[in-house]
mmCIF file of C-alpha atoms in Angstrom:
data_model
loop_
_atom_site.group_PDB
_atom_site.id
_atom_site.type_symbol
_atom_site.label_atom_id
_atom_site.label_comp_id
_atom_site.label_asym_id
_atom_site.label_seq_id
_atom_site.Cartn_x
_atom_site.Cartn_y
_atom_site.Cartn_z
ATOM 1 C CA UNK F 11 -93.195 197.665 52.863
ATOM 2 C CA UNK F 12 -90.499 199.093 50.610
ATOM 3 C CA UNK F 13 -87.990 196.537 51.990
ATOM 4 C CA UNK F 14 -90.258 193.675 50.884
ATOM 5 C CA UNK F 15 -90.540 195.157 47.406
ATOM 6 C CA UNK F 16 -86.793 195.659 47.245
ATOM 7 C CA UNK F 17 -86.170 192.007 48.193
ATOM 8 C CA UNK F 18 -88.672 190.868 45.555
ATOM 9 C CA UNK F 19 -87.007 193.122 42.971
ATOM 10 C CA UNK F 20 -83.600 191.546 43.701
ATOM 11 C CA UNK F 21 -84.840 187.966 43.409
ATOM 12 C CA UNK F 22 -82.747 186.031 40.876
ATOM 13 C CA UNK F 23 -84.666 185.263 37.683
ATOM 14 C CA UNK F 24 -83.926 182.513 35.165
ATOM 15 C CA UNK F 25 -86.506 181.789 32.453
ATOM 16 C CA UNK F 26 -86.553 180.093 29.087
ATOM 17 C CA UNK F 27 -88.047 182.675 26.756
ATOM 18 C CA UNK F 28 -87.676 180.823 23.436
ATOM 19 C CA UNK F 29 -86.027 177.656 22.107
ATOM 20 C CA UNK F 30 -85.429 177.602 18.372
ATOM 21 C CA UNK F 31 -83.477 175.860 15.633
ATOM 22 C CA UNK F 32 -81.084 178.466 14.248
ATOM 23 C CA UNK F 33 -79.526 176.314 11.520
ATOM 24 C CA UNK F 34 -79.660 172.742 10.262
ATOM 25 C CA UNK F 35 -77.750 171.370 7.322
ATOM 26 C CA UNK F 36 -77.037 167.971 5.869
ATOM 27 C CA UNK F 37 -74.685 167.056 3.062
ATOM 28 C CA UNK F 38 -74.476 163.653 1.381
ATOM 29 C CA UNK F 39 -71.777 164.435 -1.201
ATOM 30 C CA UNK F 40 -71.486 160.955 -2.698
ATOM 31 C CA UNK F 41 -75.190 160.111 -3.022
ATOM 32 C CA UNK F 42 -76.635 157.932 -4.439
ATOM 33 C CA UNK F 43 -73.609 155.611 -4.881
ATOM 34 C CA UNK F 44 -72.734 155.862 -1.186
ATOM 35 C CA UNK F 45 -75.941 154.008 -0.275
ATOM 36 C CA UNK F 46 -74.558 150.844 -1.900
ATOM 37 C CA UNK F 47 -71.651 150.734 0.572
ATOM 38 C CA UNK F 48 -71.913 148.107 3.290
ATOM 39 C CA UNK F 49 -68.928 149.424 5.263
ATOM 40 C CA UNK F 50 -69.459 150.783 8.758
ATOM 41 C CA UNK F 51 -68.488 154.465 8.884
ATOM 42 C CA UNK F 52 -66.294 156.260 11.384
ATOM 43 C CA UNK F 53 -68.530 158.833 13.081
ATOM 44 C CA UNK F 54 -66.980 161.970 14.585
ATOM 45 C CA UNK F 55 -68.954 164.439 16.701
ATOM 46 C CA UNK F 56 -67.967 167.958 17.657
ATOM 47 C CA UNK F 57 -69.882 170.136 20.094
ATOM 48 C CA UNK F 58 -69.509 173.867 20.624
ATOM 49 C CA UNK F 59 -71.279 176.194 23.034
ATOM 50 C CA UNK F 60 -71.601 179.949 22.760
ATOM 51 C CA UNK F 61 -73.687 182.733 24.125
ATOM 52 C CA UNK F 62 -74.087 186.470 24.073
ATOM 53 C CA UNK F 63 -76.196 189.115 25.690
ATOM 54 C CA UNK F 64 -78.797 190.422 23.248
ATOM 55 C CA UNK F 65 -80.545 192.859 25.558
ATOM 56 C CA UNK F 66 -80.397 193.786 29.213
ATOM 57 C CA UNK F 67 -81.182 190.553 31.075
ATOM 58 C CA UNK F 68 -81.613 188.457 27.903
ATOM 59 C CA UNK F 69 -79.038 186.052 26.482
ATOM 60 C CA UNK F 70 -78.936 184.021 23.290
ATOM 61 C CA UNK F 71 -77.191 180.683 23.846
ATOM 62 C CA UNK F 72 -76.379 178.169 21.105
ATOM 63 C CA UNK F 73 -75.060 174.643 20.855
ATOM 64 C CA UNK F 74 -73.445 173.699 17.561
ATOM 65 C CA UNK F 75 -73.260 169.960 16.870
ATOM 66 C CA UNK F 76 -71.352 168.703 13.851
ATOM 67 C CA UNK F 77 -71.478 165.009 12.973
ATOM 68 C CA UNK F 78 -69.279 163.667 10.188
ATOM 69 C CA UNK F 79 -69.403 160.056 9.006
ATOM 70 C CA UNK F 80 -66.513 158.905 6.828
ATOM 71 C CA UNK F 81 -65.536 155.626 5.233
ATOM 72 C CA UNK F 82 -62.082 154.015 5.338
ATOM 73 C CA UNK F 83 -61.222 155.502 1.939
ATOM 74 C CA UNK F 84 -61.908 158.984 3.456
ATOM 75 C CA UNK F 85 -65.121 159.512 1.470
ATOM 76 C CA UNK F 86 -67.688 161.446 3.448
ATOM 77 C CA UNK F 87 -70.861 159.476 3.968
ATOM 78 C CA UNK F 88 -72.675 162.479 5.436
ATOM 79 C CA UNK F 89 -72.050 165.717 7.262
ATOM 80 C CA UNK F 90 -74.803 166.990 9.547
ATOM 81 C CA UNK F 91 -74.675 170.262 11.449
ATOM 82 C CA UNK F 92 -77.246 171.699 13.808
ATOM 83 C CA UNK F 93 -77.223 174.993 15.685
ATOM 84 C CA UNK F 94 -79.852 174.853 18.411
ATOM 85 C CA UNK F 95 -80.451 178.082 20.275
ATOM 86 C CA UNK F 96 -82.444 179.535 23.090
ATOM 87 C CA UNK F 97 -83.197 182.936 24.492
ATOM 88 C CA UNK F 98 -82.865 182.941 28.262
ATOM 89 C CA UNK F 99 -83.826 185.640 30.725
ATOM 90 C CA UNK F 100 -81.296 186.088 33.519
ATOM 91 C CA UNK F 101 -81.748 188.910 35.959
ATOM 92 C CA UNK F 102 -80.352 189.660 39.403
ATOM 93 C CA UNK F 103 -77.773 186.896 39.109
ATOM 94 C CA UNK F 104 -74.303 187.595 40.458
ATOM 95 C CA UNK F 105 -71.963 188.525 37.591
ATOM 96 C CA UNK F 106 -69.718 185.527 38.299
ATOM 97 C CA UNK F 107 -72.700 183.157 37.835
ATOM 98 C CA UNK F 108 -73.671 184.346 34.332
ATOM 99 C CA UNK F 109 -70.852 182.565 32.492
ATOM 100 C CA UNK F 110 -71.467 179.152 34.136
ATOM 101 C CA UNK F 111 -75.215 179.454 33.489
ATOM 102 C CA UNK F 112 -74.554 180.250 29.801
ATOM 103 C CA UNK F 113 -72.055 177.403 29.423
ATOM 104 C CA UNK F 114 -73.566 174.711 31.668
ATOM 105 C CA UNK F 115 -77.235 175.255 32.551
ATOM 106 C CA UNK F 116 -78.455 176.530 29.173
ATOM 107 C CA UNK F 117 -76.649 173.826 27.123
ATOM 108 C CA UNK F 118 -78.145 171.157 29.405
ATOM 109 C CA UNK F 119 -81.581 172.523 28.499
ATOM 110 C CA UNK F 120 -80.815 172.738 24.753
ATOM 111 C CA UNK F 121 -78.989 169.414 24.307
ATOM 112 C CA UNK F 122 -82.071 167.150 23.969
ATOM 113 C CA UNK F 123 -83.237 169.341 21.068
ATOM 114 C CA UNK F 124 -79.815 169.072 19.374
ATOM 115 C CA UNK F 125 -79.816 165.309 19.776
ATOM 116 C CA UNK F 126 -83.305 165.019 18.306
ATOM 117 C CA UNK F 127 -82.454 167.262 15.328
ATOM 118 C CA UNK F 128 -79.279 165.296 14.463
ATOM 119 C CA UNK F 129 -81.119 161.982 14.700
ATOM 120 C CA UNK F 130 -83.984 163.304 12.573
ATOM 121 C CA UNK F 131 -81.654 164.667 9.877
ATOM 122 C CA UNK F 132 -79.699 161.430 9.507
ATOM 123 C CA UNK F 133 -82.814 159.263 9.393
ATOM 124 C CA UNK F 134 -84.467 161.527 6.798
ATOM 125 C CA UNK F 135 -81.304 161.235 4.703
ATOM 126 C CA UNK F 136 -81.704 157.458 4.592
ATOM 127 C CA UNK F 137 -79.058 156.522 7.181
ATOM 128 C CA UNK F 138 -79.415 154.714 10.491
ATOM 129 C CA UNK F 139 -80.094 157.150 13.330
ATOM 130 C CA UNK F 140 -77.144 158.803 15.032
ATOM 131 C CA UNK F 141 -77.558 158.752 18.787
ATOM 132 C CA UNK F 142 -75.558 161.318 20.698
ATOM 133 C CA UNK F 143 -74.473 160.307 24.184
ATOM 134 C CA UNK F 144 -75.205 162.728 27.019
ATOM 135 C CA UNK F 145 -72.578 165.421 27.523
ATOM 136 C CA UNK F 146 -71.234 166.702 30.815
ATOM 137 C CA UNK F 147 -71.267 170.442 30.081
ATOM 138 C CA UNK F 148 -69.879 171.239 33.530
ATOM 139 C CA UNK F 149 -66.743 169.169 32.870
ATOM 140 C CA UNK F 150 -66.466 170.705 29.394
ATOM 141 C CA UNK F 151 -66.704 174.216 30.884
ATOM 142 C CA UNK F 152 -64.119 173.467 33.570
ATOM 143 C CA UNK F 153 -61.747 172.023 30.976
ATOM 144 C CA UNK F 154 -62.092 175.121 28.767
ATOM 145 C CA UNK F 155 -61.587 177.394 31.793
ATOM 146 C CA UNK F 156 -58.429 175.483 32.732
ATOM 147 C CA UNK F 157 -57.111 175.724 29.166
ATOM 148 C CA UNK F 158 -57.780 179.461 28.936
ATOM 149 C CA UNK F 159 -56.152 179.905 32.352
ATOM 150 C CA UNK F 160 -53.008 178.191 31.091
ATOM 151 C CA UNK F 161 -52.923 180.169 27.847
#
C-alpha cells in the first residue's frame, strides 16, 4: 500500500494556476498628425521569455513582446509592449526538465494571449491590427543555449 502512495506522490505535476496580463503599454508619440501619413511603416517585433520560482513547486513565467512601427523618416508610429505572465505548478519533474518547460512549454501556452493583447492594443489605438506569426520557442531556447555555451 505504501509503495502505491509513494508512486502517486512522485507523479510529475504540471498545472496552469493563473494566466494574467502583467503589463501593457502603448505609445503614439506623434499623434494626431501621424494618422495623416499614408506611408507603410516598418514593424519590428522583439520577444523575450523569463521565469522564476516564486514558491516551492510554483513558477512565474513571462513573455515580453515589444512591437515598434517606424516610418522612413525614423518617426515612431507606435510602440506597444505587453508582458503576459502565468503561474505554473511544476512538481516532481527532473531538475533538468524545469528549464525547458519554463522556456518552451509555458511560452507556448502564453503566446496566444500575447498575440491577442498586441493586436487589441494596436486596433484600439486606431491602427490596423498587428498579427504576430507563431514562434518556435524550442528553436529559440536551443539557440540561446548554444549562445550561452559559446560565451
